[in-house]
């Protein structure tokens, strides 16, 4: 069952979404060669405490940190460590929070110093795919319209979408129905209704879509070792069109 939210609940989720985005933007400005992903985790934990929010991921199915940091061929769920970011890397930053029983969840992928043209194109296409998918998040459309837009834009640009992980509804739970795949057919799936809040996530590989889970049992990496990027926004379906709750 898809839980639709009241206007008051959407405002609670906006508070969560903005808080996540604020911290992600602070992290973006701290990403540079030589920084460890654990330093980004520690900064995140400090900011969550200061802002009165709880981490949503820490302890979720045993995940050990507040933040996911996925470097280069790591698609999602990279665990912060002593790994030092290097010039030319890309790093996905994914953060979830809980404030007053409501969840916020958002992700960005950012360059570390100067990056290759191929990497720049991957980041651009992945973020564009998310923005184009959000434009489809309006009354009268179906979930498949969102999924198909992501897949279409990614594949037109010669990249591939991840199939094993999906976006999701969000509210008083981190993962609610519906699931939102990065692939699908326009005109299929559930009708979008007022009050639905969707965490749409683009997970885009520069090579093939195949992935593996590393020995840490969390980190998803591309099988071919090529780069992957991840962007995520929370969007409410309203009579006035898509309302991005993770915008600043
Ligand atoms: N944004 C991801 C998701 O919604 C992050 C989950 S990390 C986990 O599934 F640790 F919570 F699993
Ligand atoms: Co999510």
PDB file of C-alpha atoms and ligand atoms in Angstrom:
ATOM      1  CA  UNK A   1       0.000   0.000   0.000  1.00  0.00           C
ATOM      2  CA  UNK A   2       1.255   3.461  -0.891  1.00  0.00           C
ATOM      3  CA  UNK A   3       0.791   5.903   2.018  1.00  0.00           C
ATOM      4  CA  UNK A   4      -0.255   9.392   0.882  1.00  0.00           C
ATOM      5  CA  UNK A   5       0.800  12.285   3.085  1.00  0.00           C
ATOM      6  CA  UNK A   6      -1.229  15.272   4.300  1.00  0.00           C
ATOM      7  CA  UNK A   7       0.033  18.786   3.585  1.00  0.00           C
ATOM      8  CA  UNK A   8       1.288  18.995   7.189  1.00  0.00           C
ATOM      9  CA  UNK A   9       3.181  15.721   6.783  1.00  0.00           C
ATOM     10  CA  UNK A  10       4.718  16.938   3.535  1.00  0.00           C
ATOM     11  CA  UNK A  11       6.019  19.983   5.424  1.00  0.00           C
ATOM     12  CA  UNK A  12       7.613  17.683   8.043  1.00  0.00           C
ATOM     13  CA  UNK A  13       9.269  15.736   5.244  1.00  0.00           C
ATOM     14  CA  UNK A  14      10.464  19.005   3.689  1.00  0.00           C
ATOM     15  CA  UNK A  15      12.194  19.878   6.967  1.00  0.00           C
ATOM     16  CA  UNK A  16      13.961  16.507   6.827  1.00  0.00           C
ATOM     17  CA  UNK A  17      14.796  16.907   3.150  1.00  0.00           C
ATOM     18  CA  UNK A  18      16.252  20.390   3.578  1.00  0.00           C
ATOM     19  CA  UNK A  19      18.334  19.298   6.521  1.00  0.00           C
ATOM     20  CA  UNK A  20      19.822  16.432   4.499  1.00  0.00           C
ATOM     21  CA  UNK A  21      20.528  18.752   1.605  1.00  0.00           C
ATOM     22  CA  UNK A  22      22.170  21.337   3.827  1.00  0.00           C
ATOM     23  CA  UNK A  23      24.606  18.752   5.176  1.00  0.00           C
ATOM     24  CA  UNK A  24      25.251  17.319   1.698  1.00  0.00           C
ATOM     25  CA  UNK A  25      26.154  20.802   0.419  1.00  0.00           C
ATOM     26  CA  UNK A  26      28.516  21.291   3.370  1.00  0.00           C
ATOM     27  CA  UNK A  27      30.098  17.928   2.562  1.00  0.00           C
ATOM     28  CA  UNK A  28      30.445  18.888  -1.112  1.00  0.00           C
ATOM     29  CA  UNK A  29      32.587  21.857  -0.124  1.00  0.00           C
ATOM     30  CA  UNK A  30      34.743  19.596   2.090  1.00  0.00           C
ATOM     31  CA  UNK A  31      35.466  17.024  -0.623  1.00  0.00           C
ATOM     32  CA  UNK A  32      39.010  17.472  -1.922  1.00  0.00           C
ATOM     33  CA  UNK A  33      42.118  15.357  -2.515  1.00  0.00           C
ATOM     34  CA  UNK A  34      43.549  13.991   0.755  1.00  0.00           C
ATOM     35  CA  UNK A  35      40.297  13.948   2.737  1.00  0.00           C
ATOM     36  CA  UNK A  36      39.283  10.516   4.068  1.00  0.00           C
ATOM     37  CA  UNK A  37      35.724   9.302   3.768  1.00  0.00           C
ATOM     38  CA  UNK A  38      35.753   8.729   7.545  1.00  0.00           C
ATOM     39  CA  UNK A  39      36.410  12.453   8.040  1.00  0.00           C
ATOM     40  CA  UNK A  40      33.255  13.125   6.008  1.00  0.00           C
ATOM     41  CA  UNK A  41      31.369  10.644   8.222  1.00  0.00           C
ATOM     42  CA  UNK A  42      32.601  12.351  11.412  1.00  0.00           C
ATOM     43  CA  UNK A  43      31.649  15.767  10.107  1.00  0.00           C
ATOM     44  CA  UNK A  44      28.179  14.417   9.252  1.00  0.00           C
ATOM     45  CA  UNK A  45      27.680  12.923  12.727  1.00  0.00           C
ATOM     46  CA  UNK A  46      28.680  16.240  14.308  1.00  0.00           C
ATOM     47  CA  UNK A  47      26.295  18.257  12.120  1.00  0.00           C
ATOM     48  CA  UNK A  48      23.381  15.870  12.733  1.00  0.00           C
ATOM     49  CA  UNK A  49      23.853  16.299  16.486  1.00  0.00           C
ATOM     50  CA  UNK A  50      24.058  20.085  16.153  1.00  0.00           C
ATOM     51  CA  UNK A  51      20.898  20.200  14.022  1.00  0.00           C
ATOM     52  CA  UNK A  52      18.947  17.835  16.301  1.00  0.00           C
ATOM     53  CA  UNK A  53      18.532  15.048  13.739  1.00  0.00           C
ATOM     54  CA  UNK A  54      19.196  11.315  14.035  1.00  0.00           C
ATOM     55  CA  UNK A  55      20.960   9.291  11.353  1.00  0.00           C
ATOM     56  CA  UNK A  56      18.557   7.045   9.440  1.00  0.00           C
ATOM     57  CA  UNK A  57      21.125   4.615   8.047  1.00  0.00           C
ATOM     58  CA  UNK A  58      23.214   3.873  11.163  1.00  0.00           C
ATOM     59  CA  UNK A  59      21.925   0.577  12.559  1.00  0.00           C
ATOM     60  CA  UNK A  60      19.584   0.045   9.603  1.00  0.00           C
ATOM     61  CA  UNK A  61      20.049  -3.693   8.915  1.00  0.00           C
ATOM     62  CA  UNK A  62      23.364  -3.299  10.720  1.00  0.00           C
ATOM     63  CA  UNK A  63      24.792  -0.525   8.496  1.00  0.00           C
ATOM     64  CA  UNK A  64      27.611   0.993  10.614  1.00  0.00           C
ATOM     65  CA  UNK A  65      27.618   4.705   9.638  1.00  0.00           C
ATOM     66  CA  UNK A  66      25.503   7.847   9.128  1.00  0.00           C
ATOM     67  CA  UNK A  67      26.749   8.383   5.586  1.00  0.00           C
ATOM     68  CA  UNK A  68      27.388   6.218   2.529  1.00  0.00           C
ATOM     69  CA  UNK A  69      30.515   7.215   0.590  1.00  0.00           C
ATOM     70  CA  UNK A  70      30.815   5.415  -2.738  1.00  0.00           C
ATOM     71  CA  UNK A  71      34.036   6.073  -4.646  1.00  0.00           C
ATOM     72  CA  UNK A  72      34.520   5.523  -8.421  1.00  0.00           C
ATOM     73  CA  UNK A  73      33.341   1.958  -9.269  1.00  0.00           C
ATOM     74  CA  UNK A  74      31.358   1.806  -6.018  1.00  0.00           C
ATOM     75  CA  UNK A  75      27.688   2.264  -6.943  1.00  0.00           C
ATOM     76  CA  UNK A  76      26.056   2.707  -3.522  1.00  0.00           C
ATOM     77  CA  UNK A  77      26.454   1.758   0.159  1.00  0.00           C
ATOM     78  CA  UNK A  78      30.211   2.414   0.345  1.00  0.00           C
ATOM     79  CA  UNK A  79      31.236   2.454   4.021  1.00  0.00           C
ATOM     80  CA  UNK A  80      33.338   5.407   5.234  1.00  0.00           C
ATOM     81  CA  UNK A  81      36.940   4.384   5.978  1.00  0.00           C
ATOM     82  CA  UNK A  82      40.520   5.675   6.145  1.00  0.00           C
ATOM     83  CA  UNK A  83      40.523   5.719   2.324  1.00  0.00           C
ATOM     84  CA  UNK A  84      41.872   9.057   1.115  1.00  0.00           C
ATOM     85  CA  UNK A  85      40.093  10.667  -1.802  1.00  0.00           C
ATOM     86  CA  UNK A  86      42.407  11.379  -4.729  1.00  0.00           C
ATOM     87  CA  UNK A  87      42.369  13.952  -7.480  1.00  0.00           C
ATOM     88  CA  UNK A  88      40.246  12.543 -10.325  1.00  0.00           C
ATOM     89  CA  UNK A  89      37.976  10.399  -8.120  1.00  0.00           C
ATOM     90  CA  UNK A  90      34.230  10.801  -7.951  1.00  0.00           C
ATOM     91  CA  UNK A  91      32.447  10.196  -4.638  1.00  0.00           C
ATOM     92  CA  UNK A  92      28.769   9.528  -3.995  1.00  0.00           C
ATOM     93  CA  UNK A  93      27.457  10.957  -0.725  1.00  0.00           C
ATOM     94  CA  UNK A  94      24.160   9.472   0.456  1.00  0.00           C
ATOM     95  CA  UNK A  95      22.555  10.620   3.712  1.00  0.00           C
ATOM     96  CA  UNK A  96      19.368   9.725   5.564  1.00  0.00           C
ATOM     97  CA  UNK A  97      17.961  11.465   8.657  1.00  0.00           C
ATOM     98  CA  UNK A  98      15.096  11.163  11.108  1.00  0.00           C
ATOM     99  CA  UNK A  99      13.450  14.251  12.617  1.00  0.00           C
ATOM    100  CA  UNK A 100      10.337  13.896  14.773  1.00  0.00           C
ATOM    101  CA  UNK A 101       9.547  10.472  13.313  1.00  0.00           C
ATOM    102  CA  UNK A 102       9.881  11.516   9.664  1.00  0.00           C
ATOM    103  CA  UNK A 103      12.638  10.494   7.253  1.00  0.00           C
ATOM    104  CA  UNK A 104      14.803  12.477   4.848  1.00  0.00           C
ATOM    105  CA  UNK A 105      17.017  10.841   2.191  1.00  0.00           C
ATOM    106  CA  UNK A 106      19.129  12.379  -0.569  1.00  0.00           C
ATOM    107  CA  UNK A 107      22.336  11.734  -2.482  1.00  0.00           C
ATOM    108  CA  UNK A 108      24.795  13.569  -4.709  1.00  0.00           C
ATOM    109  CA  UNK A 109      27.963  12.501  -6.501  1.00  0.00           C
ATOM    110  CA  UNK A 110      30.786  15.021  -6.580  1.00  0.00           C
ATOM    111  CA  UNK A 111      34.177  15.332  -8.267  1.00  0.00           C
ATOM    112  CA  UNK A 112      37.399  15.256  -6.255  1.00  0.00           C
ATOM    113  CA  UNK A 113      39.510  18.028  -7.789  1.00  0.00           C
ATOM    114  CA  UNK A 114      39.766  17.807 -11.579  1.00  0.00           C
ATOM    115  CA  UNK A 115      38.128  14.763 -13.195  1.00  0.00           C
ATOM    116  CA  UNK A 116      38.174  13.216 -16.675  1.00  0.00           C
ATOM    117  CA  UNK A 117      35.714  14.326 -19.358  1.00  0.00           C
ATOM    118  CA  UNK A 118      34.108  10.885 -19.235  1.00  0.00           C
ATOM    119  CA  UNK A 119      33.532  11.210 -15.502  1.00  0.00           C
ATOM    120  CA  UNK A 120      32.095  14.712 -15.970  1.00  0.00           C
ATOM    121  CA  UNK A 121      29.683  13.405 -18.572  1.00  0.00           C
ATOM    122  CA  UNK A 122      28.604  10.560 -16.272  1.00  0.00           C
ATOM    123  CA  UNK A 123      27.832  13.000 -13.435  1.00  0.00           C
ATOM    124  CA  UNK A 124      25.995  15.331 -15.788  1.00  0.00           C
ATOM    125  CA  UNK A 125      23.849  12.618 -17.385  1.00  0.00           C
ATOM    126  CA  UNK A 126      23.016  11.008 -14.019  1.00  0.00           C
ATOM    127  CA  UNK A 127      21.867  14.306 -12.533  1.00  0.00           C
ATOM    128  CA  UNK A 128      19.979  15.259 -15.714  1.00  0.00           C
ATOM    129  CA  UNK A 129      18.200  11.879 -15.641  1.00  0.00           C
ATOM    130  CA  UNK A 130      17.027  12.650 -12.109  1.00  0.00           C
ATOM    131  CA  UNK A 131      15.823  16.134 -13.073  1.00  0.00           C
ATOM    132  CA  UNK A 132      13.996  14.779 -16.142  1.00  0.00           C
ATOM    133  CA  UNK A 133      12.405  12.021 -14.035  1.00  0.00           C
ATOM    134  CA  UNK A 134      11.214  14.612 -11.504  1.00  0.00           C
ATOM    135  CA  UNK A 135       9.461  16.499 -14.329  1.00  0.00           C
ATOM    136  CA  UNK A 136       7.396  13.337 -14.868  1.00  0.00           C
ATOM    137  CA  UNK A 137       6.290  13.240 -11.215  1.00  0.00           C
ATOM    138  CA  UNK A 138       2.890  14.831 -11.702  1.00  0.00           C
ATOM    139  CA  UNK A 139      -0.787  13.867 -11.444  1.00  0.00           C
ATOM    140  CA  UNK A 140      -2.050  11.841 -14.390  1.00  0.00           C
ATOM    141  CA  UNK A 141       1.299  10.119 -14.896  1.00  0.00           C
ATOM    142  CA  UNK A 142       2.297   6.651 -13.708  1.00  0.00           C
ATOM    143  CA  UNK A 143       5.387   5.315 -11.969  1.00  0.00           C
ATOM    144  CA  UNK A 144       6.562   3.807 -15.244  1.00  0.00           C
ATOM    145  CA  UNK A 145       6.784   7.304 -16.740  1.00  0.00           C
ATOM    146  CA  UNK A 146       9.414   8.188 -14.121  1.00  0.00           C
ATOM    147  CA  UNK A 147      11.352   4.936 -14.559  1.00  0.00           C
ATOM    148  CA  UNK A 148      11.263   5.066 -18.367  1.00  0.00           C
ATOM    149  CA  UNK A 149      12.560   8.655 -18.389  1.00  0.00           C
ATOM    150  CA  UNK A 150      15.584   7.688 -16.315  1.00  0.00           C
ATOM    151  CA  UNK A 151      16.377   4.674 -18.481  1.00  0.00           C
ATOM    152  CA  UNK A 152      15.793   6.590 -21.712  1.00  0.00           C
ATOM    153  CA  UNK A 153      18.101   9.473 -20.874  1.00  0.00           C
ATOM    154  CA  UNK A 154      20.836   7.222 -19.494  1.00  0.00           C
ATOM    155  CA  UNK A 155      20.838   4.788 -22.412  1.00  0.00           C
ATOM    156  CA  UNK A 156      20.615   7.539 -25.050  1.00  0.00           C
ATOM    157  CA  UNK A 157      23.911   8.743 -23.645  1.00  0.00           C
ATOM    158  CA  UNK A 158      25.570   5.334 -23.812  1.00  0.00           C
ATOM    159  CA  UNK A 159      25.488   4.553 -20.090  1.00  0.00           C
ATOM    160  CA  UNK A 160      23.530   1.858 -18.235  1.00  0.00           C
ATOM    161  CA  UNK A 161      21.104   1.843 -15.305  1.00  0.00           C
ATOM    162  CA  UNK A 162      21.442  -0.291 -12.194  1.00  0.00           C
ATOM    163  CA  UNK A 163      18.653  -2.864 -11.825  1.00  0.00           C
ATOM    164  CA  UNK A 164      19.225  -4.444  -8.414  1.00  0.00           C
ATOM    165  CA  UNK A 165      18.542  -1.260  -6.429  1.00  0.00           C
ATOM    166  CA  UNK A 166      15.570   1.090  -6.711  1.00  0.00           C
ATOM    167  CA  UNK A 167      14.123   4.345  -5.452  1.00  0.00           C
ATOM    168  CA  UNK A 168      11.277   4.192  -2.934  1.00  0.00           C
ATOM    169  CA  UNK A 169       8.425   5.899  -1.178  1.00  0.00           C
ATOM    170  CA  UNK A 170       9.445   7.689   2.026  1.00  0.00           C
ATOM    171  CA  UNK A 171       7.629   9.066   5.071  1.00  0.00           C
ATOM    172  CA  UNK A 172       7.450   7.625   8.572  1.00  0.00           C
ATOM    173  CA  UNK A 173       9.620   4.807   7.176  1.00  0.00           C
ATOM    174  CA  UNK A 174      12.835   5.093   5.175  1.00  0.00           C
ATOM    175  CA  UNK A 175      11.622   2.615   2.582  1.00  0.00           C
ATOM    176  CA  UNK A 176       7.918   2.668   1.796  1.00  0.00           C
ATOM    177  CA  UNK A 177       6.040   1.502  -1.249  1.00  0.00           C
ATOM    178  CA  UNK A 178       6.271   1.971  -4.152  1.00  0.00           C
ATOM    179  CA  UNK A 179       9.594   0.776  -5.504  1.00  0.00           C
ATOM    180  CA  UNK A 180      10.902   3.057  -8.256  1.00  0.00           C
ATOM    181  CA  UNK A 181      13.214   1.206 -10.657  1.00  0.00           C
ATOM    182  CA  UNK A 182      15.629   3.038 -12.944  1.00  0.00           C
ATOM    183  CA  UNK A 183      14.109   1.144 -15.880  1.00  0.00           C
ATOM    184  CA  UNK A 184      10.573   0.525 -17.071  1.00  0.00           C
ATOM    185  CA  UNK A 185       7.851   1.379 -19.540  1.00  0.00           C
ATOM    186  CA  UNK A 186       6.005   4.683 -19.848  1.00  0.00           C
ATOM    187  CA  UNK A 187       2.297   4.398 -19.086  1.00  0.00           C
ATOM    188  CA  UNK A 188       2.730   1.375 -16.792  1.00  0.00           C
ATOM    189  CA  UNK A 189       2.552   1.005 -13.024  1.00  0.00           C
ATOM    190  CA  UNK A 190       0.616   2.854 -10.310  1.00  0.00           C
ATOM    191  CA  UNK A 191      -1.029   6.186 -11.011  1.00  0.00           C
ATOM    192  CA  UNK A 192       0.637   9.067  -9.179  1.00  0.00           C
ATOM    193  CA  UNK A 193      -1.651  10.540  -6.507  1.00  0.00           C
ATOM    194  CA  UNK A 194      -1.603  13.731  -4.507  1.00  0.00           C
ATOM    195  CA  UNK A 195       0.421  13.305  -1.306  1.00  0.00           C
ATOM    196  CA  UNK A 196       2.724  10.561  -2.530  1.00  0.00           C
ATOM    197  CA  UNK A 197       6.335  11.278  -1.581  1.00  0.00           C
ATOM    198  CA  UNK A 198       8.936   9.528  -3.714  1.00  0.00           C
ATOM    199  CA  UNK A 199      12.687   9.206  -3.185  1.00  0.00           C
ATOM    200  CA  UNK A 200      13.791   8.961  -6.812  1.00  0.00           C
ATOM    201  CA  UNK A 201      17.367   7.680  -7.150  1.00  0.00           C
ATOM    202  CA  UNK A 202      19.394   7.499 -10.340  1.00  0.00           C
ATOM    203  CA  UNK A 203      22.191   4.923 -10.209  1.00  0.00           C
ATOM    204  CA  UNK A 204      24.120   5.059 -13.468  1.00  0.00           C
ATOM    205  CA  UNK A 205      27.098   3.023 -14.644  1.00  0.00           C
ATOM    206  CA  UNK A 206      29.479   4.212 -17.336  1.00  0.00           C
ATOM    207  CA  UNK A 207      29.969   0.582 -18.472  1.00  0.00           C
ATOM    208  CA  UNK A 208      27.658  -2.403 -18.002  1.00  0.00           C
ATOM    209  CA  UNK A 209      24.853  -2.639 -15.465  1.00  0.00           C
ATOM    210  CA  UNK A 210      26.216  -5.737 -13.678  1.00  0.00           C
ATOM    211  CA  UNK A 211      27.181  -5.319 -10.042  1.00  0.00           C
ATOM    212  CA  UNK A 212      28.687  -7.266  -7.162  1.00  0.00           C
ATOM    213  CA  UNK A 213      28.562  -6.847  -3.393  1.00  0.00           C
ATOM    214  CA  UNK A 214      31.979  -6.603  -1.746  1.00  0.00           C
ATOM    215  CA  UNK A 215      33.166  -8.708   1.208  1.00  0.00           C
ATOM    216  CA  UNK A 216      31.996  -6.033   3.643  1.00  0.00           C
ATOM    217  CA  UNK A 217      28.479  -7.195   2.613  1.00  0.00           C
ATOM    218  CA  UNK A 218      27.399  -3.597   1.837  1.00  0.00           C
ATOM    219  CA  UNK A 219      29.401  -1.942  -0.919  1.00  0.00           C
ATOM    220  CA  UNK A 220      27.901  -2.480  -4.386  1.00  0.00           C
ATOM    221  CA  UNK A 221      30.558  -2.185  -7.127  1.00  0.00           C
ATOM    222  CA  UNK A 222      30.411  -2.425 -10.899  1.00  0.00           C
ATOM    223  CA  UNK A 223      31.577  -5.833 -12.142  1.00  0.00           C
ATOM    224  CA  UNK A 224      33.563  -4.232 -14.966  1.00  0.00           C
ATOM    225  CA  UNK A 225      35.297  -1.784 -12.613  1.00  0.00           C
ATOM    226  CA  UNK A 226      33.974   1.251 -14.486  1.00  0.00           C
ATOM    227  CA  UNK A 227      32.635   4.377 -12.789  1.00  0.00           C
ATOM    228  CA  UNK A 228      29.159   4.754 -11.293  1.00  0.00           C
ATOM    229  CA  UNK A 229      27.190   7.792 -10.105  1.00  0.00           C
ATOM    230  CA  UNK A 230      24.193   8.232  -7.769  1.00  0.00           C
ATOM    231  CA  UNK A 231      21.796  11.156  -7.271  1.00  0.00           C
ATOM    232  CA  UNK A 232      18.619  11.162  -5.158  1.00  0.00           C
ATOM    233  CA  UNK A 233      15.851  13.657  -4.414  1.00  0.00           C
ATOM    234  CA  UNK A 234      12.592  13.412  -2.465  1.00  0.00           C
ATOM    235  CA  UNK A 235       9.610  14.630  -4.481  1.00  0.00           C
ATOM    236  CA  UNK A 236       6.010  15.188  -3.368  1.00  0.00           C
ATOM    237  CA  UNK A 237       3.187  14.770  -5.896  1.00  0.00           C
ATOM    238  CA  UNK A 238       0.958  17.851  -5.694  1.00  0.00           C
ATOM    239  CA  UNK A 239      -1.833  19.414  -7.762  1.00  0.00           C
ATOM    240  CA  UNK A 240       0.719  22.106  -8.669  1.00  0.00           C
ATOM    241  CA  UNK A 241       3.235  19.627 -10.017  1.00  0.00           C
ATOM    242  CA  UNK A 242       6.379  18.045  -8.594  1.00  0.00           C
ATOM    243  CA  UNK A 243       7.562  19.557  -5.298  1.00  0.00           C
ATOM    244  CA  UNK A 244      11.223  18.754  -4.570  1.00  0.00           C
ATOM    245  CA  UNK A 245      11.492  18.444  -0.784  1.00  0.00           C
ATOM    246  CA  UNK A 246      15.276  18.149  -0.850  1.00  0.00           C
ATOM    247  CA  UNK A 247      15.786  21.562  -2.505  1.00  0.00           C
ATOM    248  CA  UNK A 248      17.473  24.282  -0.426  1.00  0.00           C
TER     249      UNK A 248
HETATM  250  N1  LIG B   1      19.580   6.009  -0.035  1.00  0.00           N
HETATM  251  C1  LIG B   1      19.743   4.590   0.212  1.00  0.00           C
HETATM  252  C2  LIG B   1      18.389   3.964   0.334  1.00  0.00           C
HETATM  253  O1  LIG B   1      17.445   4.643   0.367  1.00  0.00           O
HETATM  254  C3  LIG B   1      20.634   4.364   1.371  1.00  0.00           C
HETATM  255  C4  LIG B   1      20.389   3.215   2.260  1.00  0.00           C
HETATM  256  S1  LIG B   1      21.814   2.918   3.180  1.00  0.00           S
HETATM  257  C5  LIG B   1      21.360   1.918   4.425  1.00  0.00           C
HETATM  258  O2  LIG B   1      18.224   2.775   0.322  1.00  0.00           O
HETATM  259  F1  LIG B   1      22.348   1.751   5.194  1.00  0.00           F
HETATM  260  F2  LIG B   1      20.397   2.476   5.092  1.00  0.00           F
HETATM  261  F3  LIG B   1      20.911   0.797   3.950  1.00  0.00           F
HETATM  262 CO1  LIG B   2      16.968   6.252  -0.792  1.00  0.00          CO
END
